[in-house]
């Protein structure tokens, strides 16, 4: 719903503007509709169409796309005579992927900061990080991620800038659901010196300190004012983390503006408080036990476990830690927790794009023994629900925004097939075809979708 409102605003404002201009010029009568050129129709021939909800593949489907949306989908539809035809009959066509936990405006590196992001944010400006985010967003889209939840640590609202730049029509990128600055008790996830914290306010802008109810309310309102679409809190980054009552306050205040709350959780006490309060989603899985998984399933709390696989250069995972990750993911699956695909991949692994890095995380799901159909559900259907786009964006259905990807192979049989996305359509425009990015149609020298998109 929020998406619809946001996207409906600019056309309304254009209409008002058009009427005002017409009135000022005095040569157009009100009530006369201007003839409009019909939107270009594109017909996609889908050899195999993957329906992740049902976990099955349909053959010989046609998807008709008109403007930004899907007009019709089905077997052997009539293709209008003037339609542009895209032949993906040798491919598996499927809806776009969702990455539920990333930080597009943060990239820490082996050098110079030895993969410690405390240093990244004193060396790299918000402006530089916003440009990195634009690049990372394009890299994510090229790998088939059409929705990315951007969960903080993005300097001074580089995440909002990225979302606006994409939504207004300056650059290509996924649909961004961004959190603004992470809200937490004093210090956030940092352990600064007294002088750096008190004299130089060094925790900001990576974290917003909010220790009292008044500060919590104010921090949430600041984030919403500056463009957050979801609220992210540090539940228990410090021993003085939030109580269940304080988390309820966060949820209530965010809900006034229609936003949900994700909690970074790293302790059992924090997990209990977050679940007790009825938080929307929990990030990270280290503290989630069988008991907590059962409660999350009961309450429908999404799990964004950020399950790092071994083998990523510079980011070693011990055998013992990986075994715990796999057992936790399997336990969550067995307990029917709503699972989402999430990586927390906010670093550079040489030789990989941000999107390729994220797709390495399918290894964890394979090793945990999650059936491919359910991992694909986590990467699509559950991701749309978590992002609250399930009624507007994601599924390949008539009336939905046309976000469509295609790849050779069959990810129901081998999830690694996802690493070979050859075709990406975003909002009805082709972004990648035959494995080559074709982003020209997405670049504009003005906010073609409307400057009012905030
Ligand atoms: Zn994170």
JSON list of C-alpha atoms in Angstrom, two decimals, residues 24-217:
[
{"chain": "A", "resi": 24, "resn": "UNK", "atom": "CA", "xyz": [-2.36, 29.99, -17.09]},
{"chain": "A", "resi": 25, "resn": "UNK", "atom": "CA", "xyz": [-2.04, 29.70, -20.88]},
{"chain": "A", "resi": 26, "resn": "UNK", "atom": "CA", "xyz": [-5.82, 29.99, -21.22]},
{"chain": "A", "resi": 27, "resn": "UNK", "atom": "CA", "xyz": [-6.03, 27.86, -24.34]},
{"chain": "A", "resi": 28, "resn": "UNK", "atom": "CA", "xyz": [-7.17, 24.49, -22.99]},
{"chain": "A", "resi": 29, "resn": "UNK", "atom": "CA", "xyz": [-10.59, 23.69, -21.59]},
{"chain": "A", "resi": 30, "resn": "UNK", "atom": "CA", "xyz": [-10.75, 21.85, -18.32]},
{"chain": "A", "resi": 31, "resn": "UNK", "atom": "CA", "xyz": [-12.20, 18.37, -18.64]},
{"chain": "A", "resi": 32, "resn": "UNK", "atom": "CA", "xyz": [-10.75, 17.69, -22.07]},
{"chain": "A", "resi": 33, "resn": "UNK", "atom": "CA", "xyz": [-8.60, 14.58, -21.91]},
{"chain": "A", "resi": 34, "resn": "UNK", "atom": "CA", "xyz": [-5.34, 14.85, -23.77]},
{"chain": "A", "resi": 35, "resn": "UNK", "atom": "CA", "xyz": [-4.84, 11.90, -26.11]},
{"chain": "A", "resi": 36, "resn": "UNK", "atom": "CA", "xyz": [-2.06, 9.69, -24.76]},
{"chain": "A", "resi": 37, "resn": "UNK", "atom": "CA", "xyz": [0.22, 7.44, -26.75]},
{"chain": "A", "resi": 38, "resn": "UNK", "atom": "CA", "xyz": [-0.47, 3.82, -25.73]},
{"chain": "A", "resi": 39, "resn": "UNK", "atom": "CA", "xyz": [2.33, 2.34, -23.62]},
{"chain": "A", "resi": 40, "resn": "UNK", "atom": "CA", "xyz": [4.67, -0.01, -25.44]},
{"chain": "A", "resi": 41, "resn": "UNK", "atom": "CA", "xyz": [3.64, -3.65, -25.01]},
{"chain": "A", "resi": 42, "resn": "UNK", "atom": "CA", "xyz": [6.35, -6.25, -24.55]},
{"chain": "A", "resi": 43, "resn": "UNK", "atom": "CA", "xyz": [5.66, -9.96, -24.85]},
{"chain": "A", "resi": 44, "resn": "UNK", "atom": "CA", "xyz": [8.02, -12.31, -23.05]},
{"chain": "A", "resi": 45, "resn": "UNK", "atom": "CA", "xyz": [8.00, -15.89, -24.25]},
{"chain": "A", "resi": 46, "resn": "UNK", "atom": "CA", "xyz": [8.85, -17.96, -21.17]},
{"chain": "A", "resi": 47, "resn": "UNK", "atom": "CA", "xyz": [9.95, -21.50, -21.96]},
{"chain": "A", "resi": 48, "resn": "UNK", "atom": "CA", "xyz": [9.72, -22.41, -18.27]},
{"chain": "A", "resi": 49, "resn": "UNK", "atom": "CA", "xyz": [7.98, -20.08, -15.81]},
{"chain": "A", "resi": 50, "resn": "UNK", "atom": "CA", "xyz": [8.85, -20.72, -12.18]},
{"chain": "A", "resi": 51, "resn": "UNK", "atom": "CA", "xyz": [6.03, -20.08, -9.71]},
{"chain": "A", "resi": 52, "resn": "UNK", "atom": "CA", "xyz": [7.81, -20.01, -6.34]},
{"chain": "A", "resi": 53, "resn": "UNK", "atom": "CA", "xyz": [4.58, -19.94, -4.37]},
{"chain": "A", "resi": 54, "resn": "UNK", "atom": "CA", "xyz": [3.51, -23.31, -5.76]},
{"chain": "A", "resi": 55, "resn": "UNK", "atom": "CA", "xyz": [7.09, -24.53, -6.19]},
{"chain": "A", "resi": 56, "resn": "UNK", "atom": "CA", "xyz": [6.47, -25.62, -9.75]},
{"chain": "A", "resi": 57, "resn": "UNK", "atom": "CA", "xyz": [7.35, -24.79, -13.33]},
{"chain": "A", "resi": 58, "resn": "UNK", "atom": "CA", "xyz": [4.81, -23.97, -16.02]},
{"chain": "A", "resi": 59, "resn": "UNK", "atom": "CA", "xyz": [5.76, -24.32, -19.67]},
{"chain": "A", "resi": 60, "resn": "UNK", "atom": "CA", "xyz": [5.06, -22.24, -22.78]},
{"chain": "A", "resi": 61, "resn": "UNK", "atom": "CA", "xyz": [3.88, -19.17, -20.94]},
{"chain": "A", "resi": 62, "resn": "UNK", "atom": "CA", "xyz": [3.64, -15.67, -22.31]},
{"chain": "A", "resi": 63, "resn": "UNK", "atom": "CA", "xyz": [3.95, -12.55, -20.12]},
{"chain": "A", "resi": 64, "resn": "UNK", "atom": "CA", "xyz": [2.54, -9.35, -21.56]},
{"chain": "A", "resi": 65, "resn": "UNK", "atom": "CA", "xyz": [4.08, -6.21, -20.09]},
{"chain": "A", "resi": 66, "resn": "UNK", "atom": "CA", "xyz": [2.56, -2.79, -20.67]},
{"chain": "A", "resi": 67, "resn": "UNK", "atom": "CA", "xyz": [4.42, 0.26, -19.37]},
{"chain": "A", "resi": 68, "resn": "UNK", "atom": "CA", "xyz": [5.71, -0.58, -15.90]},
{"chain": "A", "resi": 69, "resn": "UNK", "atom": "CA", "xyz": [3.30, -3.42, -15.19]},
{"chain": "A", "resi": 70, "resn": "UNK", "atom": "CA", "xyz": [2.35, -6.96, -16.11]},
{"chain": "A", "resi": 71, "resn": "UNK", "atom": "CA", "xyz": [-0.86, -6.91, -18.15]},
{"chain": "A", "resi": 72, "resn": "UNK", "atom": "CA", "xyz": [-1.46, -10.62, -18.52]},
{"chain": "A", "resi": 73, "resn": "UNK", "atom": "CA", "xyz": [0.30, -13.93, -18.05]},
{"chain": "A", "resi": 74, "resn": "UNK", "atom": "CA", "xyz": [-0.72, -17.37, -19.26]},
{"chain": "A", "resi": 75, "resn": "UNK", "atom": "CA", "xyz": [-0.27, -20.20, -21.72]},
{"chain": "A", "resi": 76, "resn": "UNK", "atom": "CA", "xyz": [-0.49, -19.30, -25.40]},
{"chain": "A", "resi": 77, "resn": "UNK", "atom": "CA", "xyz": [-1.74, -15.73, -24.98]},
{"chain": "A", "resi": 78, "resn": "UNK", "atom": "CA", "xyz": [-2.30, -13.81, -28.18]},
{"chain": "A", "resi": 79, "resn": "UNK", "atom": "CA", "xyz": [0.62, -11.48, -28.74]},
{"chain": "A", "resi": 80, "resn": "UNK", "atom": "CA", "xyz": [-0.56, -8.05, -29.96]},
{"chain": "A", "resi": 81, "resn": "UNK", "atom": "CA", "xyz": [0.74, -7.30, -33.49]},
{"chain": "A", "resi": 82, "resn": "UNK", "atom": "CA", "xyz": [2.86, -4.29, -32.46]},
{"chain": "A", "resi": 83, "resn": "UNK", "atom": "CA", "xyz": [4.35, -5.87, -29.38]},
{"chain": "A", "resi": 84, "resn": "UNK", "atom": "CA", "xyz": [8.09, -6.16, -28.92]},
{"chain": "A", "resi": 85, "resn": "UNK", "atom": "CA", "xyz": [8.83, -9.86, -28.40]},
{"chain": "A", "resi": 86, "resn": "UNK", "atom": "CA", "xyz": [11.56, -11.08, -26.04]},
{"chain": "A", "resi": 87, "resn": "UNK", "atom": "CA", "xyz": [12.28, -14.74, -26.58]},
{"chain": "A", "resi": 88, "resn": "UNK", "atom": "CA", "xyz": [13.23, -16.48, -23.35]},
{"chain": "A", "resi": 89, "resn": "UNK", "atom": "CA", "xyz": [11.91, -19.83, -24.47]},
{"chain": "A", "resi": 90, "resn": "UNK", "atom": "CA", "xyz": [15.24, -21.51, -23.64]},
{"chain": "A", "resi": 91, "resn": "UNK", "atom": "CA", "xyz": [15.29, -20.05, -20.11]},
{"chain": "A", "resi": 92, "resn": "UNK", "atom": "CA", "xyz": [13.68, -20.37, -16.72]},
{"chain": "A", "resi": 93, "resn": "UNK", "atom": "CA", "xyz": [11.79, -17.14, -16.13]},
{"chain": "A", "resi": 94, "resn": "UNK", "atom": "CA", "xyz": [10.97, -16.20, -12.55]},
{"chain": "A", "resi": 95, "resn": "UNK", "atom": "CA", "xyz": [10.15, -13.26, -10.31]},
{"chain": "A", "resi": 96, "resn": "UNK", "atom": "CA", "xyz": [12.98, -11.12, -8.93]},
{"chain": "A", "resi": 97, "resn": "UNK", "atom": "CA", "xyz": [14.95, -12.04, -5.81]},
{"chain": "A", "resi": 98, "resn": "UNK", "atom": "CA", "xyz": [14.86, -10.27, -2.44]},
{"chain": "A", "resi": 99, "resn": "UNK", "atom": "CA", "xyz": [17.92, -9.62, -0.29]},
{"chain": "A", "resi": 100, "resn": "UNK", "atom": "CA", "xyz": [16.49, -8.97, 3.17]},
{"chain": "A", "resi": 101, "resn": "UNK", "atom": "CA", "xyz": [19.54, -7.51, 4.90]},
{"chain": "A", "resi": 102, "resn": "UNK", "atom": "CA", "xyz": [22.28, -5.59, 3.17]},
{"chain": "A", "resi": 103, "resn": "UNK", "atom": "CA", "xyz": [24.17, -2.33, 3.61]},
{"chain": "A", "resi": 104, "resn": "UNK", "atom": "CA", "xyz": [24.65, -0.94, 0.12]},
{"chain": "A", "resi": 105, "resn": "UNK", "atom": "CA", "xyz": [26.43, 2.23, 1.28]},
{"chain": "A", "resi": 106, "resn": "UNK", "atom": "CA", "xyz": [28.98, 0.33, 3.32]},
{"chain": "A", "resi": 107, "resn": "UNK", "atom": "CA", "xyz": [31.90, -1.57, 1.82]},
{"chain": "A", "resi": 108, "resn": "UNK", "atom": "CA", "xyz": [34.71, -2.46, 4.12]},
{"chain": "A", "resi": 109, "resn": "UNK", "atom": "CA", "xyz": [37.81, -3.97, 2.66]},
{"chain": "A", "resi": 110, "resn": "UNK", "atom": "CA", "xyz": [40.96, -5.93, 3.50]},
{"chain": "A", "resi": 111, "resn": "UNK", "atom": "CA", "xyz": [42.97, -2.71, 2.94]},
{"chain": "A", "resi": 112, "resn": "UNK", "atom": "CA", "xyz": [43.33, -0.26, 4.54]},
{"chain": "A", "resi": 113, "resn": "UNK", "atom": "CA", "xyz": [40.90, -1.17, 7.32]},
{"chain": "A", "resi": 114, "resn": "UNK", "atom": "CA", "xyz": [41.51, -4.92, 7.71]},
{"chain": "A", "resi": 115, "resn": "UNK", "atom": "CA", "xyz": [37.77, -5.50, 7.26]},
{"chain": "A", "resi": 116, "resn": "UNK", "atom": "CA", "xyz": [36.88, -3.47, 10.35]},
{"chain": "A", "resi": 117, "resn": "UNK", "atom": "CA", "xyz": [34.14, -1.02, 9.47]},
{"chain": "A", "resi": 118, "resn": "UNK", "atom": "CA", "xyz": [34.90, 1.31, 12.40]},
{"chain": "A", "resi": 119, "resn": "UNK", "atom": "CA", "xyz": [37.56, 2.71, 10.10]},
{"chain": "A", "resi": 120, "resn": "UNK", "atom": "CA", "xyz": [35.49, 2.76, 6.91]},
{"chain": "A", "resi": 121, "resn": "UNK", "atom": "CA", "xyz": [33.19, 5.39, 8.28]},
{"chain": "A", "resi": 122, "resn": "UNK", "atom": "CA", "xyz": [35.93, 7.77, 9.40]},
{"chain": "A", "resi": 123, "resn": "UNK", "atom": "CA", "xyz": [37.64, 7.54, 6.02]},
{"chain": "A", "resi": 124, "resn": "UNK", "atom": "CA", "xyz": [34.76, 7.55, 3.55]},
{"chain": "A", "resi": 125, "resn": "UNK", "atom": "CA", "xyz": [32.28, 10.40, 3.25]},
{"chain": "A", "resi": 126, "resn": "UNK", "atom": "CA", "xyz": [28.54, 10.02, 2.92]},
{"chain": "A", "resi": 127, "resn": "UNK", "atom": "CA", "xyz": [28.90, 11.33, -0.64]},
{"chain": "A", "resi": 128, "resn": "UNK", "atom": "CA", "xyz": [31.45, 8.66, -1.60]},
{"chain": "A", "resi": 129, "resn": "UNK", "atom": "CA", "xyz": [29.38, 5.98, 0.09]},
{"chain": "A", "resi": 130, "resn": "UNK", "atom": "CA", "xyz": [26.23, 7.09, -1.72]},
{"chain": "A", "resi": 131, "resn": "UNK", "atom": "CA", "xyz": [28.03, 6.65, -5.04]},
{"chain": "A", "resi": 132, "resn": "UNK", "atom": "CA", "xyz": [29.26, 3.23, -3.89]},
{"chain": "A", "resi": 133, "resn": "UNK", "atom": "CA", "xyz": [25.64, 2.41, -3.01]},
{"chain": "A", "resi": 134, "resn": "UNK", "atom": "CA", "xyz": [24.52, 3.34, -6.52]},
{"chain": "A", "resi": 135, "resn": "UNK", "atom": "CA", "xyz": [27.15, 0.99, -7.91]},
{"chain": "A", "resi": 136, "resn": "UNK", "atom": "CA", "xyz": [26.29, -1.80, -5.44]},
{"chain": "A", "resi": 137, "resn": "UNK", "atom": "CA", "xyz": [22.60, -1.42, -6.26]},
{"chain": "A", "resi": 138, "resn": "UNK", "atom": "CA", "xyz": [23.33, -1.87, -9.97]},
{"chain": "A", "resi": 139, "resn": "UNK", "atom": "CA", "xyz": [25.47, -4.93, -9.14]},
{"chain": "A", "resi": 140, "resn": "UNK", "atom": "CA", "xyz": [22.62, -6.40, -7.08]},
{"chain": "A", "resi": 141, "resn": "UNK", "atom": "CA", "xyz": [20.10, -5.83, -9.87]},
{"chain": "A", "resi": 142, "resn": "UNK", "atom": "CA", "xyz": [22.43, -7.47, -12.40]},
{"chain": "A", "resi": 143, "resn": "UNK", "atom": "CA", "xyz": [22.35, -10.62, -10.24]},
{"chain": "A", "resi": 144, "resn": "UNK", "atom": "CA", "xyz": [18.56, -10.66, -10.17]},
{"chain": "A", "resi": 145, "resn": "UNK", "atom": "CA", "xyz": [17.86, -8.93, -6.83]},
{"chain": "A", "resi": 146, "resn": "UNK", "atom": "CA", "xyz": [14.95, -6.62, -7.60]},
{"chain": "A", "resi": 147, "resn": "UNK", "atom": "CA", "xyz": [14.26, -5.75, -3.93]},
{"chain": "A", "resi": 148, "resn": "UNK", "atom": "CA", "xyz": [16.94, -4.99, -1.35]},
{"chain": "A", "resi": 149, "resn": "UNK", "atom": "CA", "xyz": [16.29, -4.15, 2.29]},
{"chain": "A", "resi": 150, "resn": "UNK", "atom": "CA", "xyz": [19.05, -1.70, 3.19]},
{"chain": "A", "resi": 151, "resn": "UNK", "atom": "CA", "xyz": [19.37, -1.97, 6.96]},
{"chain": "A", "resi": 152, "resn": "UNK", "atom": "CA", "xyz": [21.48, 0.90, 8.24]},
{"chain": "A", "resi": 153, "resn": "UNK", "atom": "CA", "xyz": [25.19, 1.69, 8.54]},
{"chain": "A", "resi": 154, "resn": "UNK", "atom": "CA", "xyz": [24.79, 3.88, 5.48]},
{"chain": "A", "resi": 155, "resn": "UNK", "atom": "CA", "xyz": [26.41, 7.12, 6.76]},
{"chain": "A", "resi": 156, "resn": "UNK", "atom": "CA", "xyz": [24.16, 10.17, 6.75]},
{"chain": "A", "resi": 157, "resn": "UNK", "atom": "CA", "xyz": [21.13, 8.72, 4.93]},
{"chain": "A", "resi": 158, "resn": "UNK", "atom": "CA", "xyz": [22.97, 7.56, 1.80]},
{"chain": "A", "resi": 159, "resn": "UNK", "atom": "CA", "xyz": [20.33, 4.80, 1.78]},
{"chain": "A", "resi": 160, "resn": "UNK", "atom": "CA", "xyz": [17.54, 7.35, 1.37]},
{"chain": "A", "resi": 161, "resn": "UNK", "atom": "CA", "xyz": [19.48, 9.11, -1.38]},
{"chain": "A", "resi": 162, "resn": "UNK", "atom": "CA", "xyz": [19.90, 5.79, -3.19]},
{"chain": "A", "resi": 163, "resn": "UNK", "atom": "CA", "xyz": [16.19, 4.95, -2.93]},
{"chain": "A", "resi": 164, "resn": "UNK", "atom": "CA", "xyz": [15.18, 8.40, -4.16]},
{"chain": "A", "resi": 165, "resn": "UNK", "atom": "CA", "xyz": [17.66, 8.33, -7.04]},
{"chain": "A", "resi": 166, "resn": "UNK", "atom": "CA", "xyz": [16.24, 4.99, -8.20]},
{"chain": "A", "resi": 167, "resn": "UNK", "atom": "CA", "xyz": [12.57, 5.83, -7.59]},
{"chain": "A", "resi": 168, "resn": "UNK", "atom": "CA", "xyz": [12.77, 9.28, -9.18]},
{"chain": "A", "resi": 169, "resn": "UNK", "atom": "CA", "xyz": [14.39, 7.80, -12.29]},
{"chain": "A", "resi": 170, "resn": "UNK", "atom": "CA", "xyz": [18.02, 8.95, -12.23]},
{"chain": "A", "resi": 171, "resn": "UNK", "atom": "CA", "xyz": [19.67, 5.52, -12.12]},
{"chain": "A", "resi": 172, "resn": "UNK", "atom": "CA", "xyz": [18.76, 1.84, -12.30]},
{"chain": "A", "resi": 173, "resn": "UNK", "atom": "CA", "xyz": [18.59, -0.24, -9.13]},
{"chain": "A", "resi": 174, "resn": "UNK", "atom": "CA", "xyz": [16.48, -2.57, -7.05]},
{"chain": "A", "resi": 175, "resn": "UNK", "atom": "CA", "xyz": [13.45, -1.38, -5.10]},
{"chain": "A", "resi": 176, "resn": "UNK", "atom": "CA", "xyz": [15.04, -0.22, -1.86]},
{"chain": "A", "resi": 177, "resn": "UNK", "atom": "CA", "xyz": [13.42, -0.64, 1.55]},
{"chain": "A", "resi": 178, "resn": "UNK", "atom": "CA", "xyz": [15.74, 1.43, 3.73]},
{"chain": "A", "resi": 179, "resn": "UNK", "atom": "CA", "xyz": [16.03, 1.90, 7.46]},
{"chain": "A", "resi": 180, "resn": "UNK", "atom": "CA", "xyz": [17.89, 5.17, 7.81]},
{"chain": "A", "resi": 181, "resn": "UNK", "atom": "CA", "xyz": [20.19, 5.22, 10.83]},
{"chain": "A", "resi": 182, "resn": "UNK", "atom": "CA", "xyz": [20.19, 2.29, 13.26]},
{"chain": "A", "resi": 183, "resn": "UNK", "atom": "CA", "xyz": [18.64, 3.33, 16.58]},
{"chain": "A", "resi": 184, "resn": "UNK", "atom": "CA", "xyz": [20.16, 1.97, 19.78]},
{"chain": "A", "resi": 185, "resn": "UNK", "atom": "CA", "xyz": [21.21, 2.63, 23.34]},
{"chain": "A", "resi": 186, "resn": "UNK", "atom": "CA", "xyz": [24.24, 4.89, 23.76]},
{"chain": "A", "resi": 187, "resn": "UNK", "atom": "CA", "xyz": [27.13, 3.80, 21.51]},
{"chain": "A", "resi": 188, "resn": "UNK", "atom": "CA", "xyz": [25.20, 1.65, 19.04]},
{"chain": "A", "resi": 189, "resn": "UNK", "atom": "CA", "xyz": [27.50, -1.21, 18.04]},
{"chain": "A", "resi": 190, "resn": "UNK", "atom": "CA", "xyz": [30.63, 0.88, 18.67]},
{"chain": "A", "resi": 191, "resn": "UNK", "atom": "CA", "xyz": [32.88, 1.07, 21.70]},
{"chain": "A", "resi": 192, "resn": "UNK", "atom": "CA", "xyz": [34.30, 4.57, 21.27]},
{"chain": "A", "resi": 193, "resn": "UNK", "atom": "CA", "xyz": [36.61, 6.39, 23.65]},
{"chain": "A", "resi": 194, "resn": "UNK", "atom": "CA", "xyz": [34.93, 8.94, 25.93]},
{"chain": "A", "resi": 195, "resn": "UNK", "atom": "CA", "xyz": [36.56, 11.83, 24.11]},
{"chain": "A", "resi": 196, "resn": "UNK", "atom": "CA", "xyz": [35.62, 10.59, 20.64]},
{"chain": "A", "resi": 197, "resn": "UNK", "atom": "CA", "xyz": [32.05, 9.90, 21.74]},
{"chain": "A", "resi": 198, "resn": "UNK", "atom": "CA", "xyz": [31.45, 12.98, 23.90]},
{"chain": "A", "resi": 199, "resn": "UNK", "atom": "CA", "xyz": [33.62, 15.61, 22.18]},
{"chain": "A", "resi": 200, "resn": "UNK", "atom": "CA", "xyz": [33.27, 14.43, 18.60]},
{"chain": "A", "resi": 201, "resn": "UNK", "atom": "CA", "xyz": [29.95, 12.61, 18.54]},
{"chain": "A", "resi": 202, "resn": "UNK", "atom": "CA", "xyz": [31.68, 9.86, 16.58]},
{"chain": "A", "resi": 203, "resn": "UNK", "atom": "CA", "xyz": [28.88, 7.31, 16.91]},
{"chain": "A", "resi": 204, "resn": "UNK", "atom": "CA", "xyz": [26.74, 9.45, 14.60]},
{"chain": "A", "resi": 205, "resn": "UNK", "atom": "CA", "xyz": [25.80, 8.98, 11.77]},
{"chain": "A", "resi": 206, "resn": "UNK", "atom": "CA", "xyz": [26.28, 5.20, 11.97]},
{"chain": "A", "resi": 207, "resn": "UNK", "atom": "CA", "xyz": [23.99, 5.02, 15.01]},
{"chain": "A", "resi": 208, "resn": "UNK", "atom": "CA", "xyz": [21.37, 7.22, 16.61]},
{"chain": "A", "resi": 209, "resn": "UNK", "atom": "CA", "xyz": [21.66, 7.13, 20.41]},
{"chain": "A", "resi": 210, "resn": "UNK", "atom": "CA", "xyz": [18.22, 6.78, 22.00]},
{"chain": "A", "resi": 211, "resn": "UNK", "atom": "CA", "xyz": [18.20, 5.84, 25.67]},
{"chain": "A", "resi": 212, "resn": "UNK", "atom": "CA", "xyz": [14.97, 7.27, 27.05]},
{"chain": "A", "resi": 213, "resn": "UNK", "atom": "CA", "xyz": [11.38, 7.01, 25.75]},
{"chain": "A", "resi": 214, "resn": "UNK", "atom": "CA", "xyz": [11.54, 10.62, 24.52]},
{"chain": "A", "resi": 215, "resn": "UNK", "atom": "CA", "xyz": [14.80, 9.98, 22.69]},
{"chain": "A", "resi": 216, "resn": "UNK", "atom": "CA", "xyz": [13.39, 6.79, 21.16]},
{"chain": "A", "resi": 217, "resn": "UNK", "atom": "CA", "xyz": [10.36, 8.61, 19.79]}
]
